[in-house]
Amino acid sequence: MACKCHRRVPGLRLGTTLTVSQSSLPDIAIPRTDSFFRFRRMDIRRNVRLAHFQLRNVLAATSRTHAFYTGNGVVHRFNPVSGVNKTVMRFSAYPYAQISTLAAGHGVLVAGGFNGEYMLQTEDHVGVADDELGPFHNGVLTEHVSGITNHIQVYLGRSSSSPRAGFASNDTAFRVIDLETNKLLSAETFARPINCTAVSPDGRLRVLVGDSNKVFITTTESGRPEILQQLSGHRDFGFACDWADDGWTIATGFQDKTVKIWDARRFGYPVETIRADMAGVRSLHFSPIGSGKRVLVAAEEADYINIIDARTFRSKQSIDIFGEIGGTQFVNDGRDLMVLCCDRVRGGIMTLERCGVGAELDWHGNEDDSKGLRREEMGWRGNTWDWTATTFTEGRSVKGSLTKRRRRGAELEMLEPF
């Protein structure tokens, strides 16, 4: 089986003159001055299995009580509230299969393997009994010698209410399957393998990154998706991307140890280029609308979780843990953050919770401008703590309204000891 490889970026010799353009913004190391999340709990799980040294999407959490992670050819479900752990999926039809990626959403749990195999199960049947596994569907996407399933994204299609899964495989193909009927809807072949994808909030566009220094923007229509944009600026392969709820903010993470921020309203050059602390970023997640101050979680290969201010991209909070990071996931409408640590001794699921819930505005109703930013300096990022209200966010922010966050913040303050 062909294996992915890490390509080293050569350095520059002294005396070399560089001409910096907008397409190659200099990397910036932003200061660690923020405090968005605080530690809640750490649940040690010694049955965590990280099967591939580059693929770090083996955590899928749908709520505070449903955290799915990979073991040795199996998928476990852990409930941090009750402490109950259960095996909910096993690749029994493929005795030597190892799970390379995991995804969950819209009531479906999907796992992909090293040899093109996949398995899906509805959450209604996950853990129907303590002594048996729920019903599931399985299949094989490809029989290619390099058929590793690099990434899976579960989303709703624009033309139907049934969930779909986009499979990025190492055989250079990207496939879309209808999870309700378990039928292949489309298959597109690229010049290089795709390692991560994300669909825009309106479901029209998709961002893809892979074994290329380009970022691809395509349509999501079934059949043969059209490549609309190829964005330049990264210097190595890409393994992480995400599309924010505002509809136009995109983040991409590559092995060149940078995270680039793009504006979908004017593609061409990145808006920001942020340097990672130690290694390439393997997991990127924007906070959902209605969860408070908007942030971007950028988890590196190991040890560092960067929570970046997604309003200014000029400051961050860094959480330093011990071990390989298997993925991050927002739960509880974005007010909690789960992190999978894959260390064999001290690994498990760490849960973080939001700080200062409901404190986005002062008592006068004005924005807290403690960082000295003027509204006109915020530019394209908007002028509110939460994601800017657009046609993409309409009707989605009610669950996390300002009033609800203030009430929750007041309740938390009442529970805190003196």
XYZ file of C-alpha atoms in Angstrom:
418
model
C 0.000 0.000 0.000
C 1.377 3.366 -0.970
C 2.000 5.625 1.967
C 1.742 9.362 2.246
C 5.046 11.096 2.795
C 6.108 14.333 4.414
C 7.941 16.670 2.028
C 10.525 18.933 3.671
C 10.421 22.596 2.679
C 13.938 23.850 1.847
C 15.208 26.937 3.622
C 16.586 30.140 2.140
C 20.274 31.006 2.058
C 21.580 34.152 3.668
C 21.687 37.084 1.304
C 18.661 35.942 -0.714
C 16.388 38.835 -1.718
C 12.652 38.164 -1.619
C 9.902 40.164 -3.266
C 6.785 39.792 -1.132
C 3.443 40.145 -2.893
C -0.146 39.809 -1.748
C -0.165 36.208 -2.939
C 2.630 35.326 -0.453
C 2.004 37.260 2.736
C 4.660 36.824 5.434
C 3.849 34.393 8.217
C 3.000 36.064 11.525
C 3.310 34.602 15.001
C 0.366 36.031 16.917
C 0.593 36.549 20.704
C -1.071 34.310 23.285
C -3.149 36.910 25.099
C -6.689 35.511 24.965
C -8.715 33.227 27.208
C -11.674 31.832 25.273
C -11.922 28.367 26.864
C -11.084 26.845 30.218
C -10.477 23.269 31.303
C -13.492 21.287 32.477
C -12.452 17.636 32.630
C -10.151 14.950 31.258
C -11.398 11.402 30.755
C -8.516 8.937 30.379
C -9.211 6.381 27.617
C -6.436 3.852 26.976
C -8.217 2.158 24.053
C -7.644 5.083 21.667
C -6.042 4.076 18.367
C -4.391 6.503 15.945
C -3.807 4.429 12.813
C -2.143 6.985 10.515
C 0.557 9.476 11.424
C -0.900 12.259 9.248
C -4.679 11.751 9.338
C -6.102 13.256 12.530
C -9.884 13.132 12.107
C -10.699 10.214 14.413
C -12.989 12.106 16.811
C -16.652 12.778 16.042
C -18.851 14.312 18.741
C -22.516 15.151 18.231
C -23.404 16.234 21.768
C -21.986 16.471 25.277
C -22.942 12.802 25.839
C -21.979 11.316 22.454
C -18.251 11.310 21.679
C -17.093 8.758 19.109
C -13.431 7.800 18.718
C -11.467 5.018 17.036
C -9.919 1.942 18.583
C -8.239 -1.087 17.025
C -10.586 -1.674 14.081
C -13.578 -0.459 16.098
C -15.429 2.740 16.974
C -16.148 3.513 20.624
C -18.819 5.798 22.038
C -18.029 7.541 25.287
C -20.404 9.520 27.478
C -18.369 12.064 29.504
C -21.367 12.766 31.736
C -22.066 9.185 32.848
C -18.615 7.735 32.162
C -20.098 4.858 30.123
C -18.016 3.539 27.215
C -19.321 1.154 24.538
C -18.123 -0.309 21.244
C -20.698 0.722 18.632
C -19.077 -0.222 15.320
C -16.705 -2.995 14.270
C -15.217 -3.732 10.860
C -16.113 -7.431 11.257
C -16.362 -7.991 7.489
C -12.756 -6.817 7.178
C -10.794 -8.543 9.977
C -7.552 -6.647 9.340
C -9.121 -3.245 8.682
C -7.949 -0.149 10.476
C -10.033 3.025 10.698
C -8.348 6.076 9.216
C -11.095 8.681 9.617
C -14.412 9.232 11.364
C -17.329 11.637 10.927
C -20.793 12.106 12.396
C -23.687 14.463 11.820
C -27.348 14.698 10.846
C -28.049 11.443 12.680
C -25.410 9.328 10.919
C -22.030 7.929 12.003
C -19.550 7.112 9.202
C -16.110 5.458 9.381
C -13.537 4.958 6.625
C -10.711 2.435 6.445
C -7.216 1.955 5.037
C -8.249 -0.187 2.065
C -11.177 1.805 0.719
C -13.771 0.215 2.988
C -16.396 2.254 4.820
C -19.203 1.689 7.294
C -22.193 3.822 8.246
C -24.742 3.605 11.024
C -27.644 5.800 12.103
C -27.417 7.265 15.595
C -30.862 5.852 16.368
C -29.282 2.388 16.280
C -25.936 3.244 17.869
C -25.717 1.180 21.035
C -29.250 -0.275 20.916
C -28.185 -2.774 23.574
C -25.157 -3.247 25.768
C -24.353 -6.694 24.364
C -24.808 -6.112 20.631
C -23.975 -3.708 17.864
C -26.652 -1.811 15.992
C -27.462 -2.469 12.314
C -25.067 -0.893 9.831
C -24.227 -0.664 6.138
C -20.786 -1.240 4.725
C -19.094 -1.168 1.367
C -15.884 -0.562 -0.536
C -15.163 2.747 -2.238
C -12.076 1.641 -4.128
C -9.792 -1.366 -4.518
C -6.809 0.783 -5.427
C -3.527 -0.153 -3.716
C -3.530 3.314 -2.129
C -7.202 3.467 -1.186
C -6.862 5.093 2.243
C -9.934 7.109 3.217
C -8.314 10.428 4.056
C -11.361 12.427 5.141
C -15.147 12.256 5.429
C -17.591 15.130 5.741
C -21.289 14.572 6.498
C -23.605 17.332 5.257
C -27.085 17.963 3.883
C -27.565 18.161 0.138
C -29.185 21.213 -1.417
C -31.636 19.223 -3.531
C -32.840 16.784 -0.849
C -33.203 16.425 2.895
C -31.142 13.245 3.088
C -27.600 13.511 4.461
C -24.609 12.971 2.223
C -21.009 12.044 2.850
C -18.058 13.350 0.863
C -15.207 10.808 0.836
C -11.691 11.996 0.008
C -9.539 8.968 -0.819
C -5.828 8.611 -1.408
C -6.444 7.192 -4.907
C -6.975 10.864 -6.001
C -10.771 10.449 -6.161
C -13.463 12.380 -4.319
C -16.804 10.589 -4.020
C -20.222 11.602 -2.704
C -22.629 8.987 -1.274
C -26.274 9.424 -0.327
C -26.361 8.092 3.223
C -30.091 7.393 3.134
C -29.890 5.047 0.145
C -26.170 4.166 0.400
C -25.743 4.965 -3.309
C -22.843 6.666 -5.057
C -23.916 10.068 -6.422
C -20.687 11.304 -7.976
C -16.976 10.567 -8.316
C -14.350 13.091 -9.382
C -10.658 12.392 -9.989
C -7.996 14.992 -9.199
C -4.334 15.150 -10.162
C -3.286 14.620 -6.519
C -4.972 13.003 -3.484
C -7.422 15.151 -1.508
C -6.929 15.165 2.279
C -9.750 17.374 3.596
C -12.910 19.107 2.351
C -15.538 21.515 3.687
C -18.873 22.607 2.212
C -20.059 26.226 2.330
C -23.070 27.016 4.554
C -25.409 27.345 1.557
C -24.197 24.031 0.130
C -23.158 25.481 -3.229
C -19.360 25.412 -2.975
C -16.677 23.154 -1.531
C -13.081 23.847 -0.486
C -10.544 21.039 -0.938
C -6.907 20.666 0.138
C -4.543 17.768 -0.457
C -1.153 16.649 -1.725
C -0.637 19.948 -3.542
C 0.243 23.479 -2.500
C -2.999 24.695 -4.099
C -6.394 25.272 -2.486
C -9.301 24.229 -4.724
C -12.786 25.758 -4.753
C -15.354 23.647 -6.611
C -19.105 23.383 -7.032
C -21.025 20.724 -5.121
C -23.364 19.750 -7.929
C -23.557 16.016 -8.587
C -21.941 14.701 -11.731
C -18.658 16.437 -12.497
C -18.021 19.353 -10.094
C -16.359 22.328 -11.737
C -13.124 23.775 -10.341
C -13.839 27.487 -9.956
C -10.669 28.678 -8.216
C -7.135 27.460 -7.522
C -5.645 29.511 -4.689
C -1.876 29.853 -4.308
C 0.288 30.794 -1.345
C 0.969 27.622 0.645
C 4.331 25.885 0.343
C 3.511 22.253 1.166
C 0.670 19.710 1.343
C -2.660 20.506 3.033
C -4.547 18.449 5.628
C -7.159 20.789 7.152
C -9.792 23.284 6.043
C -13.088 24.757 7.209
C -15.771 27.163 5.993
C -17.254 29.557 8.561
C -20.948 30.127 9.149
C -20.811 33.646 7.715
C -20.476 32.112 4.248
C -17.268 33.759 3.116
C -14.499 33.112 5.675
C -12.350 30.072 4.835
C -9.346 28.639 6.702
C -6.754 26.220 5.316
C -3.949 24.457 7.209
C -0.877 23.027 5.462
C 2.350 21.270 6.411
C 4.236 24.526 5.895
C 3.198 25.340 9.490
C 0.770 28.069 8.397
C -2.952 28.716 8.504
C -4.263 30.976 5.755
C -7.546 32.882 5.914
C -9.418 33.496 2.649
C -12.375 35.724 1.767
C -14.774 33.985 -0.629
C -16.060 37.356 -1.860
C -12.713 38.177 -3.428
C -10.573 35.143 -4.046
C -7.043 35.682 -5.242
C -4.872 36.180 -2.192
C -5.142 35.256 1.508
C -6.358 37.821 3.999
C -4.104 36.534 6.781
C -1.263 34.024 7.155
C -0.789 32.726 10.706
C 2.196 30.672 11.827
C 1.702 27.524 13.904
C 3.722 26.917 17.066
C 5.467 23.624 16.387
C 4.066 21.637 13.433
C 1.514 21.644 10.653
C -2.156 22.150 11.548
C -4.211 18.955 11.110
C -7.635 20.097 12.355
C -9.474 23.381 11.736
C -12.906 24.308 13.079
C -14.663 27.677 13.172
C -17.022 28.157 16.107
C -20.700 27.927 15.086
C -22.877 31.008 14.990
C -24.587 31.820 18.272
C -21.824 30.387 20.462
C -20.309 33.711 21.492
C -17.057 35.320 20.405
C -16.118 33.787 17.093
C -12.937 31.734 17.159
C -10.959 29.378 14.954
C -9.606 26.201 16.562
C -6.353 25.107 14.907
C -4.981 21.861 16.353
C -1.439 20.879 15.419
C -0.117 17.333 15.050
C 0.749 17.132 18.716
C 0.759 19.135 21.942
C -0.678 22.481 20.771
C -4.288 23.579 20.323
C -4.517 27.169 19.106
C -7.810 29.003 19.626
C -7.546 32.068 17.394
C -9.628 35.234 17.605
C -11.611 34.948 14.353
C -12.588 38.613 14.423
C -9.089 40.081 14.179
C -6.784 37.053 13.657
C -4.243 38.995 15.732
C -4.315 37.075 19.025
C -5.006 33.596 20.337
C -5.173 31.232 23.273
C -2.779 28.251 23.248
C -3.541 25.071 25.147
C -0.527 22.812 25.615
C -1.268 19.134 26.184
C 0.894 15.994 26.064
C 0.498 13.632 23.103
C -0.712 13.304 19.540
C -3.997 15.090 18.799
C -6.658 12.951 17.092
C -9.139 15.742 16.416
C -11.256 18.528 17.881
C -15.010 19.051 17.852
C -17.435 21.744 19.006
C -20.477 20.491 20.958
C -23.290 22.052 22.964
C -23.920 24.686 20.249
C -20.247 25.643 20.289
C -20.005 26.359 24.005
C -17.915 23.241 24.665
C -14.861 21.944 22.849
C -13.786 18.288 22.868
C -10.198 17.256 22.114
C -8.966 13.694 21.546
C -5.482 13.040 22.925
C -3.977 9.822 21.536
C -1.199 9.249 24.053
C -1.251 5.570 25.079
C -0.846 6.302 28.790
C -2.372 9.738 29.381
C -4.660 9.928 26.352
C -8.404 10.366 26.278
C -11.085 12.983 25.756
C -10.504 16.449 27.168
C -13.448 18.814 27.464
C -13.081 22.597 27.512
C -15.840 25.122 28.211
C -16.368 28.718 27.193
C -15.121 31.522 29.413
C -17.190 34.644 30.063
C -20.432 33.412 28.544
C -22.703 36.345 27.754
C -20.032 39.023 28.217
C -19.724 40.085 24.586
C -21.332 43.485 25.231
C -20.879 45.883 28.129
C -23.823 47.160 30.171
C -24.249 50.128 27.841
C -24.813 47.758 24.907
C -21.528 48.754 23.290
C -18.876 46.385 22.018
C -16.013 45.568 24.341
C -13.151 47.140 22.396
C -10.461 46.225 24.900
C -7.918 45.499 22.168
C -8.126 49.090 20.923
C -9.659 48.214 17.564
C -11.788 50.786 15.818
C -14.825 49.648 13.853
C -13.472 50.973 10.574
C -10.257 48.986 11.145
C -12.127 45.688 11.322
C -12.790 45.827 7.591
C -14.236 42.701 6.007
C -14.520 40.854 9.319
C -17.559 42.785 10.479
C -18.133 44.689 13.694
C -19.718 42.212 16.102
C -18.309 39.505 18.348
C -20.442 36.831 16.721
C -20.552 36.029 13.004
C -22.014 38.848 10.930
C -25.702 38.460 10.082
C -26.021 37.454 6.421
C -28.319 35.356 4.270
C -26.191 32.355 5.354
C -26.738 32.969 9.077
C -30.401 33.990 8.969
C -32.480 31.890 11.353
C -29.458 30.026 12.749
C -28.493 32.275 15.651
C -31.695 31.995 17.697
C -30.444 28.966 19.655
C -27.507 31.003 20.918
C -28.981 34.460 21.150
C -27.345 37.171 23.254
C -30.160 36.978 25.824
C -29.723 33.226 26.191
C -25.957 33.544 26.627
C -26.400 36.264 29.280
C -28.830 34.084 31.213
C -26.473 31.127 31.024
C -23.567 33.329 32.127
C -25.598 34.534 35.124
C -26.465 30.940 36.043
C -22.807 29.921 35.921
C -21.833 32.850 38.133
C -24.431 31.811 40.705
C -22.976 28.281 40.752
C -19.385 29.405 41.284
C -18.128 29.173 44.899
C -17.062 32.324 46.706
